[in-house]
Structure formats: C-alpha cells, structure tokens
Amino acid sequence: MRQVTGWAADVPGAAPRPWSFTRRDPRPRDVVVRVTHCGVCATDRHALAAGDPAAFPLVAGHEMTGVVEAVGDDVDDLAVGDRVAVGNIVDSCRTCSACRAGRENDCEAFPTLTYGGEDRVSGGITQGGFSSEIVVDRHFTYALPAGLDPAGAAPLLCAGITTWCPLRRFGAGPGTTVGVVGVGGLGHLAIKFAHALGAETVALTTSEAKADAAKALGADDVVLTRDPDALARQARRFDLLLDTTGHPLDLAPYLAALAVDGTYVLAGIPPRTLEIDPMSLVVGEKRIAGTGSGGVPATREMLDVAAEHGIVADVEILSPERLGEAMDRLGQGDVRFRFVVEMDRR
C-alpha cells in the first residue's frame, strides 16, 4: 500500500484537515499520479457539507492535473514524468452498451466516482484529488496536452467536459447561436468553447458587472436578464441555451428565446422540480435536455480542442491550507471563476 496525505473532512460540515491514509499499490493497468493541482467544484462543497456520513473521513476533489510517478506492468503508453489529468470518474463496468459507446459517465451499473464511490475490485471508499497522490486505471487517466497550464487545465476535467459535451452533442458551430446562461465556473468555459467552435456566442447574466468579462471570454453579445424586456427581445434567437446556473429559473422566457428545434440544456442542476407550460415545448418543437460530465473519448477530444485554442479556466490558486476558505467563498459566489488548489509546489 502507498502512504499519502490528503485534506479530509472528518464528518459532514467539518473543515478539511491533513489526513494520512493509504492508496492501493498499482494494478497492472494503473497509473500513480502525483497531484499538482486540483480544482474546487460545487459538488465538492456539497459532498463535504452534506455527504453520506458513512463515507467520512472524505477527501474530495475530482478535477486534477499531475505527473506520473509510477505505472503498472501493463501500461506502455505513459511513463514516469508525463503530465496527466484525472476527472470525476475512475472506473465503470466497461461492458454495458453505454460504456462500449464511450459514454462511461452513463454506465448502466453507475460509474465509480473519484471520491465517495466503491472500488469495483477491492471494495472500500474512493478518495479524491485533494491529496498528494492518486492511483487511477489507465483508461481514465488522460495525457495532458503540451501547452496547457496545469492549474488552468484542472477544471477542464469537470467544468470543461460538462459544458463541452452538450455543445458538441447539439451541434454548436458556425451558423448556430448559442446562449450561455450564467457567467461563472461552468459558464465562463462554455463561452470559451462555444466561441472556439465558431458559434455566435451570447452570455445571459443577471450581473451587469460581468458583461465586459463575458466579452473578454469570447461572447459576441451579452443579455442582461434582470431586464424582462431585454430577454423578451431574444424570441426565437437561440439554437442552444446552456443553463449553467444551478438556480431555479422561470423557464418561460428562456424557452421562448429558443429557435424552432432549439434545445435548453441543464448543465447546472436546480434544487427543485422544474415547472413548465407544455405548450412552450410544443410550439416550435423545442426540447429540454440534461447533461453531466462525459465519457473518455469526449474528454480526450475536449482536451485536444482546449490545447488547439489555448482554452483553460480563469483560476485563483490557493494552498491546501486555504481549502476551507475556498469552500466558504464558493458558497458565497466569491470567485472569478474557479478555485484551484496547488497540491504540490515542486
């Protein structure tokens, strides 16, 4: 077993503190990764605040970059010293139809999450990337393209892939108009990717202070949604609306803003049931879709596109000692646009 140090909460709601624990020795297809950077996601905050008590002590963190420290005997395409990345899935059944199609995130048996999951081989609770080291199956270990800053690239493994997949799936590109609802941790990357794909990219935000930032990220236009008239003027404008807010919105004006055959995608999950007028979908033959993470092929493609266009998250880098502070500030929306913890200063 490998002795490592993580930043764990002892019980739900406790502040993360240093914790010594063991990782498995590498299996034949495993990669040992020295974690250099790990992004802070709202999912981490929720898990540490209100997760299953049986899973504690819990080391969160599921968007990380690092360096290969060792490989299993059957790994021949990564070597010690290579730069890699790891996301929020570390295993799946790999036999169901979704897994065979490269949609491991939709595994019928449910994917093994980076933390708080159950190791499919040995049992036990998985622990995440707020740690000095992680051991991951090669299938779920991604080569980090040259030129991508490891701090800015870390959030691509969650926020990036979560926004990339619906943009790709629903055809964002030249001749389409994409609206990104919310300019935050998810939304700022959605704007960058939509712009890179060649879509007319529009930021929809309640914050006038974020208008200039949205344009700097690549938005062609900004709609201030606190003004109901401004939103009403967007009727039938958008082929795709990507809601990254995670807040319960009145969907009526947004669905009215969809073009015929348009799609409204929930990337941020609101805390209550959606209420819609069914006719708002019938008129114009529109649809509401969900999205969550992505499989291995999509993640590899996303990283390649990010490298081609120089896309990384806009980040504030903190030390592990400030992880609790990051969680608190994240809850207050006090970040532009993503926290990343520097786990290794070498």
XYZ file of C-alpha atoms in Angstrom:
346
model
C 0.000 0.000 0.000
C 1.089 3.582 -0.635
C 1.024 6.113 2.198
C -0.315 9.503 1.077
C -1.561 12.722 2.633
C -4.955 14.195 1.847
C -7.129 17.033 3.048
C -10.198 15.375 4.535
C -13.322 16.338 6.412
C -13.825 14.031 9.396
C -17.615 14.416 9.378
C -20.079 16.291 7.173
C -19.658 20.019 7.657
C -16.171 19.852 9.152
C -13.308 21.871 7.687
C -10.795 19.798 5.673
C -7.587 18.989 7.543
C -4.445 16.959 6.745
C -5.074 13.226 6.941
C -2.689 10.348 6.337
C -4.212 7.348 4.545
C -3.256 4.572 2.128
C -3.785 4.102 -1.597
C -3.597 0.738 -3.323
C -0.397 -0.423 -4.961
C -0.721 -0.084 -8.731
C -2.511 -2.895 -10.503
C -1.204 -3.900 -13.960
C -3.256 -1.198 -15.750
C -2.892 1.515 -13.083
C -1.143 4.866 -13.127
C 0.184 6.522 -9.963
C -0.263 10.286 -10.272
C 1.423 12.897 -8.114
C -1.302 15.520 -7.921
C -0.041 19.029 -8.575
C -3.353 20.891 -8.943
C -6.974 20.159 -8.093
C -9.944 22.369 -8.893
C -12.684 23.139 -6.396
C -16.189 22.287 -7.620
C -19.606 22.996 -6.116
C -20.045 19.225 -5.955
C -17.046 19.063 -3.604
C -18.607 21.653 -1.340
C -21.916 19.782 -1.243
C -20.260 16.408 -0.589
C -18.159 17.750 2.284
C -21.084 19.643 3.785
C -23.866 17.088 3.433
C -22.490 13.799 2.137
C -23.194 10.309 3.483
C -21.615 10.146 6.967
C -20.567 6.547 6.252
C -18.158 7.838 3.585
C -16.178 10.024 6.027
C -13.364 10.876 6.535
C -13.697 12.118 2.958
C -11.101 13.560 0.607
C -12.932 15.456 -2.136
C -11.579 16.855 -5.402
C -12.287 15.446 -8.862
C -10.659 17.749 -11.417
C -6.914 17.339 -11.217
C -3.670 17.530 -13.091
C -0.387 15.971 -12.108
C 2.694 13.990 -13.034
C 3.112 10.231 -13.442
C 5.052 8.740 -10.530
C 4.739 5.060 -11.465
C 2.816 2.761 -13.807
C 1.574 -0.803 -13.671
C 3.277 -3.562 -15.626
C 0.758 -3.447 -18.495
C 0.891 0.311 -19.083
C 3.141 1.015 -22.052
C 1.886 4.396 -23.298
C 2.626 6.563 -20.239
C 5.935 6.943 -18.433
C 7.225 8.445 -15.221
C 7.332 12.224 -15.560
C 4.493 12.511 -18.089
C 1.862 15.190 -17.438
C -1.634 13.782 -16.984
C -5.137 14.701 -15.857
C -7.880 12.866 -13.954
C -11.569 13.698 -13.750
C -14.640 12.714 -11.762
C -14.857 9.096 -12.967
C -12.189 6.493 -12.196
C -13.903 3.285 -13.325
C -17.022 1.823 -14.912
C -18.277 -1.634 -15.864
C -16.915 -1.161 -19.426
C -19.246 -3.887 -20.732
C -22.663 -2.195 -20.950
C -23.819 -0.507 -24.158
C -23.059 2.979 -22.822
C -19.512 2.063 -21.820
C -18.855 0.324 -25.127
C -20.016 3.502 -26.890
C -17.532 5.612 -24.927
C -20.207 7.006 -22.627
C -18.697 5.694 -19.396
C -20.373 8.518 -17.499
C -23.698 6.839 -18.350
C -22.599 3.349 -17.247
C -25.660 1.190 -16.548
C -24.062 -0.049 -13.325
C -23.163 3.574 -12.444
C -19.582 4.790 -12.812
C -17.129 4.694 -9.926
C -16.747 8.281 -8.780
C -13.343 9.685 -7.925
C -14.367 10.071 -4.299
C -17.194 8.616 -2.271
C -17.504 5.669 -4.664
C -16.788 1.992 -4.162
C -13.680 0.450 -5.692
C -15.021 -2.176 -8.115
C -12.088 -4.543 -7.492
C -11.129 -4.312 -3.835
C -14.103 -2.550 -2.286
C -13.587 0.385 0.035
C -14.415 4.060 -0.477
C -12.567 6.010 -3.155
C -10.780 9.201 -2.116
C -10.278 12.228 -4.310
C -7.718 14.656 -5.596
C -7.143 16.944 -2.620
C -4.237 14.657 -1.870
C -0.586 14.195 -2.647
C -1.195 11.221 -4.908
C -3.929 9.207 -6.591
C -3.911 5.775 -8.246
C -6.130 5.513 -11.323
C -6.822 2.961 -14.034
C -5.055 3.946 -17.271
C -8.388 4.076 -19.131
C -9.433 7.041 -17.012
C -6.058 8.795 -16.995
C -5.688 11.465 -19.676
C -2.467 12.706 -21.206
C -2.326 16.460 -20.614
C -1.585 18.187 -23.934
C 1.560 20.256 -24.141
C 0.989 23.959 -23.706
C -1.936 23.692 -21.298
C -1.160 25.291 -17.946
C -1.779 22.569 -15.329
C -3.549 24.934 -12.912
C -5.916 26.331 -15.518
C -6.410 22.918 -17.113
C -7.524 21.159 -13.918
C -11.135 22.490 -14.036
C -11.450 21.246 -17.623
C -11.830 17.749 -16.158
C -15.216 18.664 -14.648
C -16.473 22.118 -15.602
C -14.882 21.838 -19.027
C -16.223 18.449 -20.037
C -19.645 19.202 -18.531
C -20.069 22.168 -20.863
C -18.207 20.701 -23.838
C -20.443 17.645 -24.227
C -23.774 19.428 -24.829
C -22.147 21.953 -27.140
C -20.803 19.090 -29.236
C -23.896 16.893 -28.955
C -26.343 19.594 -30.019
C -24.317 20.970 -32.877
C -22.765 24.235 -31.701
C -20.742 25.649 -34.557
C -20.754 28.082 -37.486
C -24.264 29.209 -38.364
C -25.664 28.497 -34.900
C -26.379 30.818 -31.997
C -25.520 29.571 -28.509
C -26.667 31.297 -25.341
C -24.814 30.616 -22.101
C -26.951 31.324 -19.044
C -24.698 32.311 -16.160
C -21.101 33.516 -16.306
C -19.429 31.501 -13.550
C -17.295 28.400 -13.114
C -19.185 26.437 -15.774
C -20.422 29.347 -17.843
C -17.089 31.014 -18.494
C -15.737 27.792 -20.005
C -18.933 27.273 -22.015
C -18.423 30.714 -23.557
C -14.823 29.884 -24.463
C -15.725 26.544 -26.047
C -18.781 27.857 -27.934
C -16.661 30.670 -29.344
C -13.909 28.221 -30.332
C -16.456 26.051 -32.146
C -17.460 29.049 -34.259
C -20.946 29.654 -32.881
C -22.373 33.118 -32.338
C -21.967 33.153 -28.575
C -24.209 35.146 -26.253
C -23.843 35.438 -22.477
C -27.046 35.797 -20.465
C -26.386 37.112 -16.984
C -28.081 38.982 -14.155
C -24.834 40.825 -13.414
C -24.024 43.974 -15.328
C -20.544 43.770 -13.797
C -19.901 40.533 -15.749
C -20.774 41.964 -19.166
C -17.237 43.091 -20.000
C -15.778 39.864 -18.613
C -18.126 37.814 -20.801
C -16.995 39.646 -23.917
C -13.353 39.166 -22.955
C -14.063 35.429 -22.689
C -15.373 35.367 -26.259
C -19.048 36.349 -26.076
C -20.284 38.240 -29.127
C -23.181 39.733 -27.192
C -24.473 39.996 -23.632
C -28.107 39.962 -22.491
C -28.855 41.292 -19.006
C -31.658 39.044 -17.848
C -32.771 41.227 -14.931
C -34.450 43.296 -17.630
C -37.506 41.270 -18.720
C -37.819 43.341 -21.890
C -34.249 42.518 -22.871
C -34.967 38.799 -22.507
C -38.265 39.116 -24.354
C -36.439 40.640 -27.317
C -34.497 37.373 -27.757
C -37.539 35.459 -29.060
C -36.517 32.533 -31.291
C -32.880 33.631 -31.324
C -31.023 30.637 -29.868
C -30.424 27.208 -31.333
C -28.981 26.144 -27.983
C -29.283 27.572 -24.484
C -26.895 26.131 -21.904
C -28.062 26.845 -18.350
C -25.009 26.717 -16.079
C -26.544 28.471 -13.073
C -27.873 25.656 -10.911
C -30.649 28.030 -9.800
C -34.396 27.615 -10.284
C -35.291 29.953 -13.148
C -38.595 30.882 -14.695
C -38.092 28.894 -17.873
C -40.886 30.509 -19.884
C -38.856 33.443 -21.311
C -35.855 31.208 -21.988
C -37.898 28.612 -23.858
C -39.475 31.453 -25.834
C -35.943 32.529 -26.768
C -35.247 29.164 -28.421
C -35.432 28.880 -32.174
C -37.512 26.170 -33.827
C -35.991 22.799 -32.860
C -33.942 24.590 -30.195
C -32.597 22.886 -27.086
C -32.410 24.097 -23.487
C -29.723 22.168 -21.611
C -29.414 21.938 -17.843
C -25.707 21.834 -17.026
C -26.233 23.244 -13.537
C -28.878 21.253 -11.693
C -31.532 23.349 -9.889
C -32.583 22.256 -6.390
C -36.263 21.780 -7.177
C -38.616 20.332 -9.781
C -38.931 22.298 -13.000
C -42.264 23.869 -13.802
C -43.043 24.438 -17.462
C -46.006 25.086 -19.712
C -46.051 22.064 -22.062
C -47.117 24.322 -24.918
C -43.798 26.156 -24.608
C -42.192 22.982 -25.942
C -44.881 22.112 -28.474
C -44.749 25.493 -30.205
C -41.500 25.428 -32.127
C -40.872 21.753 -31.294
C -38.300 22.527 -28.645
C -36.696 20.278 -26.075
C -35.150 20.321 -22.608
C -32.086 18.128 -22.083
C -29.755 17.248 -19.246
C -26.020 16.744 -19.275
C -23.444 15.508 -16.822
C -19.734 15.006 -17.333
C -18.587 12.950 -20.318
C -17.003 9.702 -21.376
C -13.381 9.005 -22.215
C -13.477 9.812 -25.976
C -15.282 13.125 -25.371
C -12.828 14.086 -22.645
C -9.860 13.389 -24.886
C -11.434 15.443 -27.678
C -12.185 18.298 -25.296
C -8.591 18.411 -24.091
C -7.310 18.424 -27.681
C -9.615 21.312 -28.628
C -8.621 23.178 -25.475
C -4.965 22.811 -26.415
C -5.615 23.892 -30.017
C -7.393 27.076 -28.894
C -5.491 27.742 -25.673
C -8.563 27.238 -23.502
C -8.094 26.923 -19.757
C -10.177 28.091 -16.824
C -9.662 31.505 -15.273
C -8.481 30.478 -11.822
C -7.479 31.712 -8.397
C -4.773 29.441 -6.998
C -4.797 28.629 -3.282
C -2.706 26.479 -0.966
C -4.259 23.363 0.611
C -4.355 25.173 3.952
C -6.946 27.518 2.418
C -9.252 24.764 1.154
C -11.849 25.503 3.831
C -11.767 29.173 2.865
C -12.282 28.210 -0.773
C -15.375 26.190 0.150
C -16.812 29.101 2.114
C -16.128 31.630 -0.622
C -17.506 29.291 -3.267
C -20.767 29.161 -1.323
C -20.871 32.962 -1.401
C -20.096 33.155 -5.115
C -16.844 34.947 -4.286
C -14.642 33.565 -7.070
C -13.889 34.525 -10.656
C -14.153 31.957 -11.998
C -12.682 28.792 -10.444
C -10.576 27.954 -7.401
C -7.647 25.587 -7.887
C -5.637 24.148 -5.007
C -1.919 23.777 -5.653
C -1.266 20.411 -4.034
C 2.431 20.173 -4.942
C 4.719 23.207 -5.229
C 7.649 21.349 -6.848
